[in-house]
């Protein structure tokens, strides 16, 4: 419920509660608004920071192409704006990719790191999925966008048992989404096309938790294992019967894993 | 390399080798041509029968909508044409759906049954995937079609390590596919939209093998388990590190499983 | 570091820190001592309660056979002794079985419930494993006990990479364990032989988290899925690359999951 | 139903049917007798060769310790005795370990290779399981042997649903097994203790299929993946809902996979 200026753009953010700071970085189709139901839990022991990345939610939608280093600079500027030397970060999907950049390239700025449904690089396969999304976004047709981009982020079982909810969301998207929003999604998607931080994973100094979903069809389990293998000492939890959008499908598991990891002094546990 | 007439349509089929007959039923984007590399192995101990379903390959492309019972009637007519009382059937994806119809509704016509990467019903989630495919097909744009419909049928690892092959196929599709072909694909996709044979699985009398892939993102493992649970005595093999198009990604595993099941007198093995 | 009397037995317990109470119930080969490294984390936001069950650690070793209802009564008496109406419980393996009894038969006494590497019933297969353990325990031979009962609770990869640690523990057990201890283990094992709370799972009112391990070879994943399916609204997290003794193999994941679940107001998260 | 002499020992073998030869190598607790139900299927297209390894079934039980190179020499002598330059081999567990030795050290003698529920090396964890088995074998007590060594080779679900069968087998073992048999099992177990052919996997020239079981608690899936990764071009099939003794639990899947792989000209399938 505040903004700051970054490289002539207006960046929207929220700042809730008190305690060790925890910054949330959103997936492509998300914004601060997506976290409304989570704010009480996430701010119960922490200062919860959320930000709409460039081309997301209420932040500026730009008129040029960029790559993810722009979002990385934005995150650093946001921390500077808040006069925070360090914060814990929880990144989801695209937000996890930005979180990897920040943690690997600026390790002194990150306390603990959670990477949920994130990949260390955009594989050829994921790039093609992005291309299919771009076709749908370019149509500016809400139904084509929804059918192409949304069901794939859920597990089939969840989707089957939430059809009314899904239909409601489709109508909502069709009504609410403007060409500007679709074009923003497309720029976000293209900005991730060259994402490849595999070479920087070993530079991450933050204690890290990777959260994966059994039925993640966007950043599937082999991507998750690669990520865990690349980050020294990374912990790994799998959410069963769950798709890419873990926070929506399994909010209890997601919240427990994130907050338990962020708020427990686990680094002190030494077995014998 | 022959045709027969079915309800005023011309149906293309192939008939190779000798032995117990084995009929292959194709997935949506496939045709008899897709099996060229497999013909020597599949006809080494069997009479291999392949057929282009309606709207596939060299069979008639129609100008009306239909449901899968039309393809079911076609299969029965094909067996009648060949004067075969019974055949073993191996159905892949869409072809597996037709195979379920034939085996569940006409159990006396099926000897052994292999269902590879098949689901017993089109879930709400799969229906949406079909809708995203229809948008891409309706564009008649080969690149949009390819990006939307093809990578998802492969595992990310396979796609990553076969990028040149994939690019070559994309060019091939762009050059070779006409609006008629895309419209045929769309009708095939729509004909599967109401597929739900869950209530008929228990009527399948044929000894059945379900072949699944670990990274099948079209008919994922929970669909496979449901299928196995519904068919009395069904055997189940999983191909690791493999996507929906198992026959292309793992031809050795696929061929071994199909031919071993079809040609071994396994029903006689009684353990104590 | 205190005791209380229960049915003429002396029960050892520990009481650390402040906050919402969290009671730990041990696996068969464990005692309060097993949790030493975890005390700082587990008592950082909670009043951590630990108890040596009958025949464990520093509690009385009895001279008669019993079933798990005795341990259930002990837990209730412990809560009464502390004048606690309610507590959250985290039960591990055997301790999870007792936790199921308490939560299913006395739902008003349990706040939140964590069941780690627990099964709802002792299957015929697990009963046989118990029998093999009893043979080893009856030998009073520390090496035979260790070889038969200990490696199976770890994942092969963990054991392979902790051989020196394992050898050290074997020597420790051989030196420290007396016939009385082995006989206690055997009575604990036998007391679980008739465990079957499947019929009471639906009576559990506590918000529940099931924690499972990918390579749990004592209470394997199918047991875990049954447990999750039986408890209304149970959450489920899987620890990858981990055996039955999850707390030892993956202390960060284990601690994050338990404390995040216990301390986050997750029940309030309602997605749309 | 024949014997030959090898290094002053009498080796029992069976030779059924005609066609491409397929040699079966047994797991520790198995013998030619174990395959009785499989003979019709396995000899339907092949010359089926089975042999009781040293200390197995009706072959000589020795009075000295040995390592697996003795069994390797036996296999080569058996092929020489039959005047076979080459054979396909299907090795199960211990027999798979011998098969790896033969295929890696004498690649010219092996046509196709199937390794079912086999590991490339005896891990520290598996060695301890072997030690627990040795304790049970040394007791010469049939019940202790059965409880310790047999349930673990089955999946919990199979064991739960075959309790009468299991009880019958236990009685059979108790009646039939003599001290000589238990001592033979113990020598076989010890001969595998130093098994480590990881360095020779790359020398295997035979086209190879690895068959694994989802719930194999003796040679678990990570061992299987290592094996597949080490053998150039190895194919891999997983049998779901199945324990270590795949041939008994899932005879249809096992038989289909083995015979389909052995008898299909799969090496000729080249996809584009």
mmCIF file of C-alpha atoms in Angstrom, chain D residues 8-265:
data_model
loop_
_atom_site.group_PDB
_atom_site.id
_atom_site.type_symbol
_atom_site.label_atom_id
_atom_site.label_comp_id
_atom_site.label_asym_id
_atom_site.label_seq_id
_atom_site.Cartn_x
_atom_site.Cartn_y
_atom_site.Cartn_z
ATOM 1 C CA UNK D 8 34.995 -80.976 -8.876
ATOM 2 C CA UNK D 9 31.473 -79.726 -8.091
ATOM 3 C CA UNK D 10 28.280 -81.121 -9.559
ATOM 4 C CA UNK D 11 26.205 -78.380 -11.141
ATOM 5 C CA UNK D 12 22.507 -78.913 -11.802
ATOM 6 C CA UNK D 13 20.904 -77.274 -14.809
ATOM 7 C CA UNK D 14 17.826 -77.360 -17.014
ATOM 8 C CA UNK D 15 17.523 -76.905 -20.754
ATOM 9 C CA UNK D 16 14.032 -76.340 -22.206
ATOM 10 C CA UNK D 17 12.715 -75.479 -25.650
ATOM 11 C CA UNK D 18 14.356 -74.096 -28.740
ATOM 12 C CA UNK D 19 15.372 -70.767 -30.200
ATOM 13 C CA UNK D 20 17.717 -68.030 -29.141
ATOM 14 C CA UNK D 21 19.239 -69.160 -25.838
ATOM 15 C CA UNK D 22 18.236 -67.306 -22.666
ATOM 16 C CA UNK D 23 20.094 -68.122 -19.457
ATOM 17 C CA UNK D 24 18.448 -67.377 -16.111
ATOM 18 C CA UNK D 25 20.666 -66.630 -13.091
ATOM 19 C CA UNK D 26 18.950 -66.912 -9.720
ATOM 20 C CA UNK D 27 18.647 -64.745 -6.657
ATOM 21 C CA UNK D 28 20.112 -66.070 -3.415
ATOM 22 C CA UNK D 29 17.040 -67.886 -2.104
ATOM 23 C CA UNK D 30 16.053 -69.210 -5.516
ATOM 24 C CA UNK D 31 16.868 -72.250 -7.613
ATOM 25 C CA UNK D 32 15.744 -73.760 -10.922
ATOM 26 C CA UNK D 33 12.691 -74.968 -9.053
ATOM 27 C CA UNK D 34 11.583 -71.377 -8.481
ATOM 28 C CA UNK D 35 10.944 -70.982 -12.217
ATOM 29 C CA UNK D 36 8.624 -73.937 -12.694
ATOM 30 C CA UNK D 37 5.582 -71.798 -13.451
ATOM 31 C CA UNK D 38 7.552 -69.716 -15.928
ATOM 32 C CA UNK D 39 9.002 -72.529 -18.027
ATOM 33 C CA UNK D 40 6.163 -72.686 -20.596
ATOM 34 C CA UNK D 41 6.284 -68.928 -21.299
ATOM 35 C CA UNK D 42 10.056 -68.610 -21.199
ATOM 36 C CA UNK D 43 10.616 -71.619 -23.451
ATOM 37 C CA UNK D 44 7.840 -70.713 -25.903
ATOM 38 C CA UNK D 45 10.200 -68.795 -28.216
ATOM 39 C CA UNK D 46 13.590 -69.471 -26.628
ATOM 40 C CA UNK D 47 15.947 -72.192 -25.529
ATOM 41 C CA UNK D 48 15.589 -71.620 -21.791
ATOM 42 C CA UNK D 49 18.673 -72.417 -19.751
ATOM 43 C CA UNK D 50 18.606 -72.440 -15.967
ATOM 44 C CA UNK D 51 21.358 -73.355 -13.565
ATOM 45 C CA UNK D 52 21.623 -73.797 -9.822
ATOM 46 C CA UNK D 53 24.633 -71.727 -8.845
ATOM 47 C CA UNK D 54 27.097 -73.097 -6.302
ATOM 48 C CA UNK D 55 25.331 -73.528 -2.944
ATOM 49 C CA UNK D 56 21.911 -73.281 -4.638
ATOM 50 C CA UNK D 57 19.234 -75.932 -5.135
ATOM 51 C CA UNK D 58 20.637 -79.229 -6.365
ATOM 52 C CA UNK D 59 24.172 -78.063 -7.105
ATOM 53 C CA UNK D 60 27.043 -78.852 -4.747
ATOM 54 C CA UNK D 61 27.135 -77.145 -1.387
ATOM 55 C CA UNK D 62 30.762 -76.365 -0.663
ATOM 56 C CA UNK D 63 32.701 -76.233 2.577
ATOM 57 C CA UNK D 64 34.743 -73.084 1.995
ATOM 58 C CA UNK D 65 34.196 -69.363 1.492
ATOM 59 C CA UNK D 66 34.355 -67.806 -1.982
ATOM 60 C CA UNK D 67 33.607 -64.595 -3.815
ATOM 61 C CA UNK D 68 31.402 -64.052 -6.848
ATOM 62 C CA UNK D 69 34.196 -64.665 -9.358
ATOM 63 C CA UNK D 70 33.655 -68.372 -8.642
ATOM 64 C CA UNK D 71 30.057 -68.114 -9.853
ATOM 65 C CA UNK D 72 31.281 -66.102 -12.851
ATOM 66 C CA UNK D 73 33.670 -68.941 -13.797
ATOM 67 C CA UNK D 74 30.831 -71.394 -13.333
ATOM 68 C CA UNK D 75 28.663 -69.509 -15.822
ATOM 69 C CA UNK D 76 31.452 -69.477 -18.402
ATOM 70 C CA UNK D 77 32.068 -73.201 -17.839
ATOM 71 C CA UNK D 78 28.345 -73.830 -18.276
ATOM 72 C CA UNK D 79 28.344 -72.030 -21.632
ATOM 73 C CA UNK D 80 31.425 -74.020 -22.664
ATOM 74 C CA UNK D 81 29.747 -77.234 -21.583
ATOM 75 C CA UNK D 82 26.785 -76.382 -23.807
ATOM 76 C CA UNK D 83 29.184 -75.285 -26.571
ATOM 77 C CA UNK D 84 27.499 -71.890 -26.674
ATOM 78 C CA UNK D 85 29.617 -68.962 -27.830
ATOM 79 C CA UNK D 86 27.004 -66.492 -26.704
ATOM 80 C CA UNK D 87 23.751 -66.353 -24.822
ATOM 81 C CA UNK D 88 21.307 -63.773 -23.624
ATOM 82 C CA UNK D 89 21.204 -63.604 -19.816
ATOM 83 C CA UNK D 90 18.489 -62.575 -17.396
ATOM 84 C CA UNK D 91 19.888 -62.191 -13.888
ATOM 85 C CA UNK D 92 17.772 -61.609 -10.791
ATOM 86 C CA UNK D 93 19.309 -59.870 -7.757
ATOM 87 C CA UNK D 94 22.383 -62.010 -6.836
ATOM 88 C CA UNK D 95 22.090 -63.594 -10.293
ATOM 89 C CA UNK D 96 22.088 -60.099 -11.794
ATOM 90 C CA UNK D 97 25.341 -59.378 -10.006
ATOM 91 C CA UNK D 98 26.881 -62.474 -11.608
ATOM 92 C CA UNK D 99 25.373 -61.423 -14.951
ATOM 93 C CA UNK D 100 27.062 -58.022 -14.655
ATOM 94 C CA UNK D 101 30.408 -59.770 -14.057
ATOM 95 C CA UNK D 102 29.982 -62.020 -17.079
ATOM 96 C CA UNK D 103 28.757 -59.221 -19.366
ATOM 97 C CA UNK D 104 31.340 -56.673 -18.220
ATOM 98 C CA UNK D 105 34.354 -58.975 -18.122
ATOM 99 C CA UNK D 106 33.475 -61.292 -21.031
ATOM 100 C CA UNK D 107 31.387 -59.108 -23.337
ATOM 101 C CA UNK D 108 31.806 -61.493 -26.268
ATOM 102 C CA UNK D 109 29.820 -64.191 -24.430
ATOM 103 C CA UNK D 110 26.639 -62.162 -23.883
ATOM 104 C CA UNK D 111 24.025 -61.336 -26.466
ATOM 105 C CA UNK D 112 21.280 -59.358 -24.661
ATOM 106 C CA UNK D 113 21.264 -58.680 -20.939
ATOM 107 C CA UNK D 114 18.381 -58.237 -18.501
ATOM 108 C CA UNK D 115 19.177 -57.131 -14.957
ATOM 109 C CA UNK D 116 16.156 -57.439 -12.693
ATOM 110 C CA UNK D 117 16.263 -55.961 -9.178
ATOM 111 C CA UNK D 118 20.044 -55.851 -9.306
ATOM 112 C CA UNK D 119 22.625 -53.445 -7.920
ATOM 113 C CA UNK D 120 26.063 -52.624 -9.321
ATOM 114 C CA UNK D 121 27.617 -52.851 -5.853
ATOM 115 C CA UNK D 122 26.894 -53.930 -2.295
ATOM 116 C CA UNK D 123 26.430 -50.664 -0.434
ATOM 117 C CA UNK D 124 27.255 -50.337 3.262
ATOM 118 C CA UNK D 125 23.518 -50.431 3.883
ATOM 119 C CA UNK D 126 22.952 -53.630 1.871
ATOM 120 C CA UNK D 127 25.993 -55.209 3.545
ATOM 121 C CA UNK D 128 24.334 -54.660 6.935
ATOM 122 C CA UNK D 129 21.146 -56.262 5.650
ATOM 123 C CA UNK D 130 23.313 -59.207 4.625
ATOM 124 C CA UNK D 131 24.771 -59.327 8.132
ATOM 125 C CA UNK D 132 21.291 -59.413 9.665
ATOM 126 C CA UNK D 133 20.487 -62.281 7.311
ATOM 127 C CA UNK D 134 23.621 -64.123 8.377
ATOM 128 C CA UNK D 135 22.606 -63.923 12.023
ATOM 129 C CA UNK D 136 19.238 -65.417 11.132
ATOM 130 C CA UNK D 137 20.798 -68.128 8.945
ATOM 131 C CA UNK D 138 23.324 -69.033 11.627
ATOM 132 C CA UNK D 139 20.447 -69.729 14.035
ATOM 133 C CA UNK D 140 19.334 -72.599 11.756
ATOM 134 C CA UNK D 141 15.864 -71.626 12.994
ATOM 135 C CA UNK D 142 13.421 -71.620 10.091
ATOM 136 C CA UNK D 143 11.064 -69.086 11.627
ATOM 137 C CA UNK D 144 13.861 -66.659 12.460
ATOM 138 C CA UNK D 145 15.226 -67.096 8.940
ATOM 139 C CA UNK D 146 11.831 -66.528 7.363
ATOM 140 C CA UNK D 147 10.877 -63.446 9.409
ATOM 141 C CA UNK D 148 14.246 -61.816 8.812
ATOM 142 C CA UNK D 149 14.907 -62.631 5.168
ATOM 143 C CA UNK D 150 11.627 -63.147 3.342
ATOM 144 C CA UNK D 151 9.016 -60.415 4.010
ATOM 145 C CA UNK D 152 11.549 -57.709 3.084
ATOM 146 C CA UNK D 153 11.759 -59.059 -0.467
ATOM 147 C CA UNK D 154 8.030 -58.454 -0.982
ATOM 148 C CA UNK D 155 6.039 -55.237 -1.066
ATOM 149 C CA UNK D 156 3.882 -54.624 2.026
ATOM 150 C CA UNK D 157 0.677 -54.674 -0.036
ATOM 151 C CA UNK D 158 1.499 -57.993 -1.663
ATOM 152 C CA UNK D 159 2.422 -59.518 1.684
ATOM 153 C CA UNK D 160 -0.742 -58.172 3.329
ATOM 154 C CA UNK D 161 -2.914 -59.710 0.627
ATOM 155 C CA UNK D 162 -1.023 -63.024 0.546
ATOM 156 C CA UNK D 163 -0.786 -63.847 4.240
ATOM 157 C CA UNK D 164 -2.015 -67.402 3.885
ATOM 158 C CA UNK D 165 0.399 -68.032 1.050
ATOM 159 C CA UNK D 166 3.209 -66.526 3.134
ATOM 160 C CA UNK D 167 2.325 -68.647 6.177
ATOM 161 C CA UNK D 168 2.296 -71.714 3.939
ATOM 162 C CA UNK D 169 5.731 -70.849 2.571
ATOM 163 C CA UNK D 170 7.059 -70.300 6.072
ATOM 164 C CA UNK D 171 5.923 -73.791 7.102
ATOM 165 C CA UNK D 172 7.405 -75.207 3.902
ATOM 166 C CA UNK D 173 10.758 -73.545 4.566
ATOM 167 C CA UNK D 174 10.799 -74.666 8.199
ATOM 168 C CA UNK D 175 10.157 -78.257 7.149
ATOM 169 C CA UNK D 176 12.402 -78.364 4.102
ATOM 170 C CA UNK D 177 15.438 -76.306 4.969
ATOM 171 C CA UNK D 178 18.362 -78.067 6.599
ATOM 172 C CA UNK D 179 21.401 -76.580 8.322
ATOM 173 C CA UNK D 180 23.320 -77.255 5.083
ATOM 174 C CA UNK D 181 20.869 -75.098 3.154
ATOM 175 C CA UNK D 182 21.086 -72.227 5.651
ATOM 176 C CA UNK D 183 24.867 -72.424 5.628
ATOM 177 C CA UNK D 184 24.785 -72.312 1.829
ATOM 178 C CA UNK D 185 22.589 -69.190 1.913
ATOM 179 C CA UNK D 186 25.062 -67.610 4.334
ATOM 180 C CA UNK D 187 28.035 -68.364 2.058
ATOM 181 C CA UNK D 188 26.131 -66.943 -0.925
ATOM 182 C CA UNK D 189 25.342 -63.821 1.112
ATOM 183 C CA UNK D 190 28.979 -63.417 2.176
ATOM 184 C CA UNK D 191 30.199 -63.959 -1.399
ATOM 185 C CA UNK D 192 28.239 -60.840 -2.418
ATOM 186 C CA UNK D 193 29.616 -58.686 0.381
ATOM 187 C CA UNK D 194 32.511 -57.329 -1.697
ATOM 188 C CA UNK D 195 30.509 -57.041 -4.925
ATOM 189 C CA UNK D 196 31.421 -53.816 -6.697
ATOM 190 C CA UNK D 197 31.304 -53.829 -10.490
ATOM 191 C CA UNK D 198 30.671 -50.106 -10.904
ATOM 192 C CA UNK D 199 34.015 -49.795 -12.634
ATOM 193 C CA UNK D 200 33.093 -52.448 -15.197
ATOM 194 C CA UNK D 201 29.606 -51.313 -16.190
ATOM 195 C CA UNK D 202 30.920 -49.288 -19.107
ATOM 196 C CA UNK D 203 32.532 -52.421 -20.539
ATOM 197 C CA UNK D 204 29.151 -54.119 -20.991
ATOM 198 C CA UNK D 205 28.570 -54.346 -24.732
ATOM 199 C CA UNK D 206 25.282 -56.229 -24.617
ATOM 200 C CA UNK D 207 22.055 -54.348 -25.246
ATOM 201 C CA UNK D 208 20.710 -54.124 -21.692
ATOM 202 C CA UNK D 209 17.330 -53.795 -19.997
ATOM 203 C CA UNK D 210 17.123 -52.934 -16.313
ATOM 204 C CA UNK D 211 13.891 -54.006 -14.601
ATOM 205 C CA UNK D 212 13.175 -52.302 -11.281
ATOM 206 C CA UNK D 213 10.372 -52.392 -8.751
ATOM 207 C CA UNK D 214 8.752 -49.341 -7.179
ATOM 208 C CA UNK D 215 8.892 -50.814 -3.680
ATOM 209 C CA UNK D 216 12.152 -52.721 -3.875
ATOM 210 C CA UNK D 217 13.505 -52.482 -0.316
ATOM 211 C CA UNK D 218 16.615 -54.606 -0.978
ATOM 212 C CA UNK D 219 18.021 -52.956 -4.116
ATOM 213 C CA UNK D 220 15.997 -49.717 -4.061
ATOM 214 C CA UNK D 221 15.364 -47.368 -6.984
ATOM 215 C CA UNK D 222 18.456 -45.167 -6.466
ATOM 216 C CA UNK D 223 20.587 -48.302 -7.011
ATOM 217 C CA UNK D 224 18.608 -48.975 -10.157
ATOM 218 C CA UNK D 225 19.164 -45.482 -11.537
ATOM 219 C CA UNK D 226 22.910 -45.786 -10.893
ATOM 220 C CA UNK D 227 22.913 -49.063 -12.768
ATOM 221 C CA UNK D 228 21.058 -47.592 -15.748
ATOM 222 C CA UNK D 229 23.338 -44.568 -15.814
ATOM 223 C CA UNK D 230 26.449 -46.770 -15.892
ATOM 224 C CA UNK D 231 25.500 -49.050 -18.769
ATOM 225 C CA UNK D 232 25.659 -47.436 -22.197
ATOM 226 C CA UNK D 233 22.212 -47.242 -23.767
ATOM 227 C CA UNK D 234 20.502 -49.280 -21.063
ATOM 228 C CA UNK D 235 16.706 -49.402 -21.264
ATOM 229 C CA UNK D 236 14.719 -49.183 -18.037
ATOM 230 C CA UNK D 237 11.271 -50.378 -17.024
ATOM 231 C CA UNK D 238 9.700 -49.942 -13.602
ATOM 232 C CA UNK D 239 7.124 -52.340 -12.218
ATOM 233 C CA UNK D 240 4.663 -50.426 -10.047
ATOM 234 C CA UNK D 241 3.285 -51.674 -6.725
ATOM 235 C CA UNK D 242 5.925 -54.353 -6.555
ATOM 236 C CA UNK D 243 8.731 -55.411 -4.235
ATOM 237 C CA UNK D 244 12.176 -56.951 -4.783
ATOM 238 C CA UNK D 245 10.804 -60.350 -5.857
ATOM 239 C CA UNK D 246 9.274 -58.916 -9.012
ATOM 240 C CA UNK D 247 8.912 -62.248 -10.796
ATOM 241 C CA UNK D 248 6.642 -63.576 -8.038
ATOM 242 C CA UNK D 249 4.638 -60.425 -7.376
ATOM 243 C CA UNK D 250 4.120 -59.347 -10.955
ATOM 244 C CA UNK D 251 4.781 -62.344 -13.195
ATOM 245 C CA UNK D 252 2.940 -60.865 -16.188
ATOM 246 C CA UNK D 253 4.878 -57.591 -16.139
ATOM 247 C CA UNK D 254 8.148 -59.392 -15.467
ATOM 248 C CA UNK D 255 7.668 -61.959 -18.225
ATOM 249 C CA UNK D 256 6.462 -59.381 -20.768
ATOM 250 C CA UNK D 257 9.434 -57.127 -20.144
ATOM 251 C CA UNK D 258 12.054 -59.890 -20.260
ATOM 252 C CA UNK D 259 10.733 -61.791 -23.272
ATOM 253 C CA UNK D 260 9.738 -58.664 -25.209
ATOM 254 C CA UNK D 261 13.225 -57.282 -24.809
ATOM 255 C CA UNK D 262 15.014 -60.550 -25.569
ATOM 256 C CA UNK D 263 12.958 -61.455 -28.633
ATOM 257 C CA UNK D 264 12.267 -58.116 -30.343
ATOM 258 C CA UNK D 265 14.766 -56.731 -32.853
#
